[in-house]
């Protein structure tokens, strides 16, 4: 049976009392020592991965792009084993499909592998081309797992206003296991109205997805035929934020559907802040936005020239700090 919707949370007062202090990639002593040795870590990204001009034209026309090879085969096995550790210790307060900001809290491993995936130069090249700017903020990462015979029915919805979502499966995905479904070309309609709720049968689902700021889109009248994006493990899908998309539960009895979801936005967009739950403790902590390429309008230095201990100039309602990453450091920029 598909996994039922479940409210996850303590009161906001309790959440404030129990904030987790780990806020930056590789913030532990282990992570700091590992950062300098990033060049000796297992390669993760296929060196042949590239988004071409032809790919970009296809993306502009239909609203999505599928690339069958992004992660190296050995990297797929490695990341699966790292994810097994997370799900083995997962807090009951955290949902299988909504393990958020693991790049910020890392795991007990010395390798912040999710940070390395999210900041891979070839991926940022693709994101830069799609966003149309070299100034890029990583504002969210997510592990989205649908165990065999479980998983929610994610309704048709659109993402934020101006952003780029990258979806990376760790297993071969099909309609049966909960692959993404899209409505090709319908991003050209822009923002669509939300579907009106019928409280008699929709309220539980609405309350569940409301926790994650996901609201069902009304697709009535759209002419596109839904397309299932079947992908091999280690492939990659990128979609326009206005493209309606959804996914079903995992109806397979034995196959997993594990995926990484990365979300980027131009540095000029409003910052996305708020509290999320630590994957292991279930405690609330502040989600941060990371400048992963280029210059932030609130900072006086670009992402790739961060002097140790030197803070950028910021607007009064913002804060910044230095976050360690493999091979260097990066600014995080956030609202106070």
Tab-separated table of C-alpha atoms in Angstrom:
chain	number	residue	atom	x	y	z
A	1	UNK	CA	0.000	0.000	0.000
A	2	UNK	CA	1.257	3.547	-0.705
A	3	UNK	CA	2.587	5.345	2.340
A	4	UNK	CA	-0.065	7.520	3.962
A	5	UNK	CA	0.374	11.226	4.476
A	6	UNK	CA	1.676	12.024	7.932
A	7	UNK	CA	2.071	15.271	9.791
A	8	UNK	CA	5.636	15.745	10.948
A	9	UNK	CA	6.261	18.231	13.579
A	10	UNK	CA	6.469	19.541	17.044
A	11	UNK	CA	5.168	22.941	17.955
A	12	UNK	CA	7.056	25.946	16.567
A	13	UNK	CA	8.051	26.853	20.137
A	14	UNK	CA	9.587	23.433	20.714
A	15	UNK	CA	11.285	23.594	17.332
A	16	UNK	CA	12.962	26.853	18.298
A	17	UNK	CA	14.188	25.356	21.531
A	18	UNK	CA	15.683	22.376	19.700
A	19	UNK	CA	17.490	24.010	16.784
A	20	UNK	CA	20.359	22.012	15.414
A	21	UNK	CA	23.599	23.957	15.315
A	22	UNK	CA	25.124	22.248	12.283
A	23	UNK	CA	24.510	24.791	9.541
A	24	UNK	CA	27.260	24.525	6.989
A	25	UNK	CA	28.635	21.880	4.635
A	26	UNK	CA	31.447	20.014	6.335
A	27	UNK	CA	31.031	21.982	9.543
A	28	UNK	CA	32.388	19.229	11.786
A	29	UNK	CA	36.089	18.784	12.481
A	30	UNK	CA	36.016	15.664	10.343
A	31	UNK	CA	34.397	17.540	7.490
A	32	UNK	CA	36.936	20.343	7.763
A	33	UNK	CA	39.869	17.975	7.504
A	34	UNK	CA	38.236	16.161	4.608
A	35	UNK	CA	37.715	19.386	2.673
A	36	UNK	CA	41.380	19.762	1.924
A	37	UNK	CA	41.580	16.236	0.545
A	38	UNK	CA	38.644	16.466	-1.822
A	39	UNK	CA	40.858	15.777	-4.804
A	40	UNK	CA	41.510	12.273	-3.418
A	41	UNK	CA	37.834	11.401	-3.072
A	42	UNK	CA	35.949	9.145	-5.439
A	43	UNK	CA	34.984	10.905	-8.689
A	44	UNK	CA	31.206	11.250	-8.915
A	45	UNK	CA	30.364	12.945	-12.200
A	46	UNK	CA	30.692	11.440	-15.673
A	47	UNK	CA	33.412	13.504	-17.391
A	48	UNK	CA	31.435	13.415	-20.646
A	49	UNK	CA	28.378	15.095	-19.134
A	50	UNK	CA	27.561	18.344	-20.904
A	51	UNK	CA	24.453	20.304	-21.856
A	52	UNK	CA	24.779	21.332	-25.497
A	53	UNK	CA	23.131	24.101	-27.483
A	54	UNK	CA	20.815	21.462	-28.971
A	55	UNK	CA	19.882	20.307	-25.460
A	56	UNK	CA	19.167	23.876	-24.444
A	57	UNK	CA	16.915	24.451	-27.459
A	58	UNK	CA	14.973	21.267	-26.615
A	59	UNK	CA	14.635	22.438	-22.997
A	60	UNK	CA	13.274	25.808	-24.128
A	61	UNK	CA	10.693	24.126	-26.358
A	62	UNK	CA	9.311	21.373	-24.110
A	63	UNK	CA	10.319	22.607	-20.637
A	64	UNK	CA	12.538	19.719	-19.579
A	65	UNK	CA	15.749	17.934	-20.470
A	66	UNK	CA	16.761	14.317	-19.858
A	67	UNK	CA	20.383	13.139	-19.896
A	68	UNK	CA	20.923	9.382	-19.402
A	69	UNK	CA	24.460	9.702	-17.990
A	70	UNK	CA	25.443	12.055	-15.209
A	71	UNK	CA	26.826	10.015	-12.289
A	72	UNK	CA	29.583	7.474	-12.777
A	73	UNK	CA	28.551	3.810	-12.153
A	74	UNK	CA	30.802	3.486	-9.088
A	75	UNK	CA	29.416	6.768	-7.759
A	76	UNK	CA	25.862	5.418	-7.958
A	77	UNK	CA	26.773	2.489	-5.692
A	78	UNK	CA	28.688	4.772	-3.352
A	79	UNK	CA	25.826	7.287	-2.988
A	80	UNK	CA	23.321	4.473	-2.464
A	81	UNK	CA	25.426	3.185	0.437
A	82	UNK	CA	25.619	6.695	1.915
A	83	UNK	CA	21.840	7.044	1.592
A	84	UNK	CA	21.332	3.690	3.320
A	85	UNK	CA	23.098	5.134	6.339
A	86	UNK	CA	20.775	8.137	6.334
A	87	UNK	CA	17.608	6.065	6.076
A	88	UNK	CA	18.817	3.605	8.678
A	89	UNK	CA	19.094	6.473	11.195
A	90	UNK	CA	16.209	8.590	9.873
A	91	UNK	CA	14.151	10.362	12.521
A	92	UNK	CA	10.436	9.433	12.684
A	93	UNK	CA	9.790	13.182	12.335
A	94	UNK	CA	11.293	13.200	8.825
A	95	UNK	CA	9.448	11.771	5.831
A	96	UNK	CA	11.195	9.377	3.412
A	97	UNK	CA	10.491	11.663	0.457
A	98	UNK	CA	11.436	14.921	2.169
A	99	UNK	CA	14.920	14.584	3.645
A	100	UNK	CA	16.033	18.173	3.247
A	101	UNK	CA	19.393	19.971	3.158
A	102	UNK	CA	21.620	16.960	3.744
A	103	UNK	CA	24.413	18.989	2.119
A	104	UNK	CA	24.136	21.375	5.058
A	105	UNK	CA	24.250	18.779	7.835
A	106	UNK	CA	26.273	16.072	6.048
A	107	UNK	CA	26.466	12.539	7.446
A	108	UNK	CA	28.970	10.825	9.718
A	109	UNK	CA	31.130	10.285	6.639
A	110	UNK	CA	34.023	12.638	5.958
A	111	UNK	CA	32.816	13.113	2.396
A	112	UNK	CA	29.988	15.607	1.867
A	113	UNK	CA	29.078	13.851	-1.362
A	114	UNK	CA	25.829	15.743	-1.902
A	115	UNK	CA	27.691	19.041	-1.807
A	116	UNK	CA	30.150	17.691	-4.372
A	117	UNK	CA	27.311	16.636	-6.667
A	118	UNK	CA	25.430	19.930	-6.297
A	119	UNK	CA	28.535	22.052	-7.006
A	120	UNK	CA	30.031	19.961	-9.811
A	121	UNK	CA	31.343	22.454	-12.405
A	122	UNK	CA	29.717	20.683	-15.354
A	123	UNK	CA	26.333	20.734	-13.608
A	124	UNK	CA	26.710	24.397	-12.692
A	125	UNK	CA	27.580	25.082	-16.340
A	126	UNK	CA	24.229	23.546	-17.305
A	127	UNK	CA	22.363	25.462	-14.592
A	128	UNK	CA	24.057	28.701	-15.646
A	129	UNK	CA	22.947	28.189	-19.226
A	130	UNK	CA	19.355	27.480	-18.203
A	131	UNK	CA	19.069	30.295	-15.652
A	132	UNK	CA	20.828	32.725	-17.968
A	133	UNK	CA	23.183	34.037	-15.286
A	134	UNK	CA	26.590	33.087	-13.858
A	135	UNK	CA	25.453	34.132	-10.362
A	136	UNK	CA	23.903	31.005	-8.849
A	137	UNK	CA	22.505	30.175	-5.408
A	138	UNK	CA	21.867	26.610	-4.250
A	139	UNK	CA	18.759	27.009	-2.116
A	140	UNK	CA	17.627	23.432	-1.536
A	141	UNK	CA	18.664	19.787	-1.701
A	142	UNK	CA	16.404	16.820	-1.053
A	143	UNK	CA	16.533	13.041	-0.832
A	144	UNK	CA	13.256	11.660	-2.188
A	145	UNK	CA	12.872	7.927	-1.600
A	146	UNK	CA	9.855	5.761	-2.370
A	147	UNK	CA	10.324	2.332	-0.839
A	148	UNK	CA	8.915	-0.734	-2.632
A	149	UNK	CA	5.128	-0.687	-2.400
A	150	UNK	CA	5.106	2.750	-0.741
A	151	UNK	CA	5.340	6.427	-1.575
A	152	UNK	CA	2.888	9.281	-1.937
A	153	UNK	CA	0.909	10.364	-4.989
A	154	UNK	CA	2.530	13.742	-5.647
A	155	UNK	CA	-0.062	15.914	-7.420
A	156	UNK	CA	0.484	18.046	-10.504
A	157	UNK	CA	2.289	21.182	-9.435
A	158	UNK	CA	4.750	23.858	-10.503
A	159	UNK	CA	7.934	24.966	-8.762
A	160	UNK	CA	9.044	28.467	-7.750
A	161	UNK	CA	9.034	31.526	-9.950
A	162	UNK	CA	12.571	31.631	-11.388
A	163	UNK	CA	14.593	28.598	-10.486
A	164	UNK	CA	16.002	25.373	-11.869
A	165	UNK	CA	15.216	21.908	-10.512
A	166	UNK	CA	17.612	19.007	-11.107
A	167	UNK	CA	16.310	15.459	-10.501
A	168	UNK	CA	18.843	12.596	-10.291
A	169	UNK	CA	17.612	9.001	-9.849
A	170	UNK	CA	19.756	6.453	-8.011
A	171	UNK	CA	17.642	3.595	-9.398
A	172	UNK	CA	16.171	2.878	-12.815
A	173	UNK	CA	12.814	4.667	-12.723
A	174	UNK	CA	9.593	4.028	-14.613
A	175	UNK	CA	5.940	4.861	-14.175
A	176	UNK	CA	5.574	1.765	-12.001
A	177	UNK	CA	8.228	2.901	-9.524
A	178	UNK	CA	7.227	6.573	-9.326
A	179	UNK	CA	9.088	8.334	-12.136
A	180	UNK	CA	8.397	11.981	-12.878
A	181	UNK	CA	5.456	12.751	-15.149
A	182	UNK	CA	5.405	16.023	-17.094
A	183	UNK	CA	3.167	17.959	-19.479
A	184	UNK	CA	5.571	18.875	-22.308
A	185	UNK	CA	5.456	22.475	-23.485
A	186	UNK	CA	2.935	23.600	-20.890
A	187	UNK	CA	5.532	25.790	-19.174
A	188	UNK	CA	4.722	28.317	-21.892
A	189	UNK	CA	1.372	28.965	-20.170
A	190	UNK	CA	3.229	30.465	-17.215
A	191	UNK	CA	1.779	30.291	-13.721
A	192	UNK	CA	-1.402	28.231	-13.602
A	193	UNK	CA	-4.186	28.542	-11.001
A	194	UNK	CA	-4.280	26.201	-8.051
A	195	UNK	CA	-6.864	23.457	-8.109
A	196	UNK	CA	-9.851	24.091	-5.839
A	197	UNK	CA	-9.976	21.667	-2.953
A	198	UNK	CA	-12.820	19.362	-2.093
A	199	UNK	CA	-12.365	19.015	1.675
A	200	UNK	CA	-14.231	15.721	1.708
A	201	UNK	CA	-11.358	13.936	-0.019
A	202	UNK	CA	-8.455	16.355	-0.456
A	203	UNK	CA	-7.815	17.914	2.939
A	204	UNK	CA	-5.392	15.274	4.243
A	205	UNK	CA	-3.232	15.449	1.133
A	206	UNK	CA	-3.367	19.244	1.127
A	207	UNK	CA	-2.207	19.450	4.759
A	208	UNK	CA	0.640	17.021	4.083
A	209	UNK	CA	2.029	18.859	1.049
A	210	UNK	CA	1.432	22.260	2.627
A	211	UNK	CA	4.334	21.425	4.986
A	212	UNK	CA	6.605	21.491	1.942
A	213	UNK	CA	5.026	24.470	0.157
A	214	UNK	CA	3.692	22.217	-2.613
A	215	UNK	CA	0.239	23.115	-3.951
A	216	UNK	CA	-1.701	21.286	-6.624
A	217	UNK	CA	-2.026	23.018	-9.992
A	218	UNK	CA	-5.214	22.993	-12.029
A	219	UNK	CA	-4.327	21.378	-15.373
A	220	UNK	CA	-7.880	21.352	-16.745
A	221	UNK	CA	-7.925	22.536	-20.350
A	222	UNK	CA	-4.253	21.854	-21.037
A	223	UNK	CA	-3.806	19.904	-24.264
A	224	UNK	CA	-0.508	18.132	-23.621
A	225	UNK	CA	-0.441	14.382	-23.027
A	226	UNK	CA	1.303	13.409	-19.771
A	227	UNK	CA	4.759	11.968	-20.435
A	228	UNK	CA	6.572	9.650	-18.034
A	229	UNK	CA	10.302	10.367	-17.838
A	230	UNK	CA	11.802	6.904	-17.495
A	231	UNK	CA	15.477	7.230	-16.612
A	232	UNK	CA	18.384	4.913	-15.827
A	233	UNK	CA	20.106	5.151	-12.474
A	234	UNK	CA	22.648	7.974	-12.534
A	235	UNK	CA	20.839	9.926	-15.232
A	236	UNK	CA	19.580	13.463	-14.831
A	237	UNK	CA	16.436	15.477	-15.500
A	238	UNK	CA	16.167	19.282	-15.425
A	239	UNK	CA	12.864	21.112	-15.716
A	240	UNK	CA	11.503	24.606	-16.016
A	241	UNK	CA	9.786	25.750	-12.797
A	242	UNK	CA	6.538	26.448	-14.676
A	243	UNK	CA	6.372	22.936	-16.174
A	244	UNK	CA	3.541	20.973	-14.499
A	245	UNK	CA	4.933	17.727	-13.099
A	246	UNK	CA	3.915	14.963	-10.714
A	247	UNK	CA	4.814	11.430	-9.642
A	248	UNK	CA	2.936	8.382	-8.417
A	249	UNK	CA	3.648	5.928	-5.617
A	250	UNK	CA	6.092	3.074	-6.057
A	251	UNK	CA	3.869	0.154	-7.044
A	252	UNK	CA	6.780	-2.261	-7.424
A	253	UNK	CA	7.087	-4.990	-4.802
A	254	UNK	CA	10.884	-5.131	-4.787
A	255	UNK	CA	12.366	-2.071	-6.536
A	256	UNK	CA	13.348	1.143	-4.766
A	257	UNK	CA	13.002	4.641	-6.166
A	258	UNK	CA	15.722	6.827	-4.698
A	259	UNK	CA	16.381	10.284	-6.102
A	260	UNK	CA	18.352	13.451	-5.394
A	261	UNK	CA	16.624	16.780	-6.003
A	262	UNK	CA	18.709	19.954	-6.320
A	263	UNK	CA	17.223	23.434	-6.631
A	264	UNK	CA	19.033	26.551	-7.823
A	265	UNK	CA	18.060	30.161	-8.434
A	266	UNK	CA	19.710	33.343	-9.688
A	267	UNK	CA	21.461	35.311	-6.970
A	268	UNK	CA	19.117	38.233	-7.681
A	269	UNK	CA	16.014	36.278	-6.629
A	270	UNK	CA	14.510	36.664	-3.116
A	271	UNK	CA	16.157	34.359	-0.606
A	272	UNK	CA	14.260	31.229	0.416
A	273	UNK	CA	14.638	30.775	4.158
A	274	UNK	CA	12.903	28.911	6.969
A	275	UNK	CA	13.327	26.029	9.386
A	276	UNK	CA	13.645	22.377	8.388
A	277	UNK	CA	14.201	19.165	10.314
A	278	UNK	CA	17.520	17.434	10.794
A	279	UNK	CA	17.442	13.998	9.189
A	280	UNK	CA	18.742	12.177	12.269
A	281	UNK	CA	17.579	14.168	15.301
A	282	UNK	CA	14.355	15.582	13.884
A	283	UNK	CA	15.267	18.922	15.437
A	284	UNK	CA	14.633	22.195	13.654
A	285	UNK	CA	17.498	24.185	12.164
A	286	UNK	CA	17.782	27.115	9.794
A	287	UNK	CA	18.047	26.356	6.108
A	288	UNK	CA	20.752	28.403	4.414
A	289	UNK	CA	21.235	29.595	0.838
A	290	UNK	CA	24.657	29.021	-0.686
A	291	UNK	CA	26.309	31.129	-3.353
A	292	UNK	CA	27.902	28.392	-5.466
A	293	UNK	CA	28.978	30.419	-8.465
A	294	UNK	CA	29.501	34.054	-9.393
A	295	UNK	CA	28.685	37.207	-7.430
A	296	UNK	CA	25.832	37.883	-5.021
A	297	UNK	CA	24.333	41.407	-5.167
A	298	UNK	CA	24.470	41.542	-1.361
A	299	UNK	CA	28.141	40.573	-1.222
A	300	UNK	CA	31.192	42.437	-2.437
A	301	UNK	CA	33.135	39.331	-3.530
A	302	UNK	CA	32.407	36.443	-5.882
A	303	UNK	CA	31.901	32.881	-4.703
A	304	UNK	CA	35.295	31.695	-5.887
A	305	UNK	CA	37.383	34.348	-4.084
A	306	UNK	CA	36.482	34.052	-0.421
A	307	UNK	CA	39.285	35.154	1.917
A	308	UNK	CA	39.224	33.317	5.233
A	309	UNK	CA	37.536	35.254	8.035
A	310	UNK	CA	36.612	38.220	5.841
A	311	UNK	CA	32.856	38.885	5.628
A	312	UNK	CA	31.147	40.481	2.621
A	313	UNK	CA	29.185	43.708	2.847
A	314	UNK	CA	25.491	42.865	3.305
A	315	UNK	CA	22.153	44.588	3.531
A	316	UNK	CA	20.959	45.159	7.094
A	317	UNK	CA	18.366	42.369	6.999
A	318	UNK	CA	20.832	39.728	5.788
A	319	UNK	CA	23.621	37.669	7.293
A	320	UNK	CA	26.517	35.741	5.867
A	321	UNK	CA	29.188	33.303	6.892
A	322	UNK	CA	31.873	31.105	5.457
A	323	UNK	CA	30.946	27.483	4.815
A	324	UNK	CA	33.617	24.888	4.197
A	325	UNK	CA	33.379	22.797	1.081
A	326	UNK	CA	35.743	20.234	-0.412
A	327	UNK	CA	38.700	22.121	-1.817
A	328	UNK	CA	37.723	25.566	-0.587
A	329	UNK	CA	35.121	27.770	1.034
A	330	UNK	CA	31.871	29.433	0.003
A	331	UNK	CA	29.640	32.205	1.271
A	332	UNK	CA	26.231	31.441	2.581
A	333	UNK	CA	23.796	34.326	2.369
A	334	UNK	CA	20.501	34.366	4.244
A	335	UNK	CA	17.809	36.544	5.705
A	336	UNK	CA	18.114	37.382	9.403
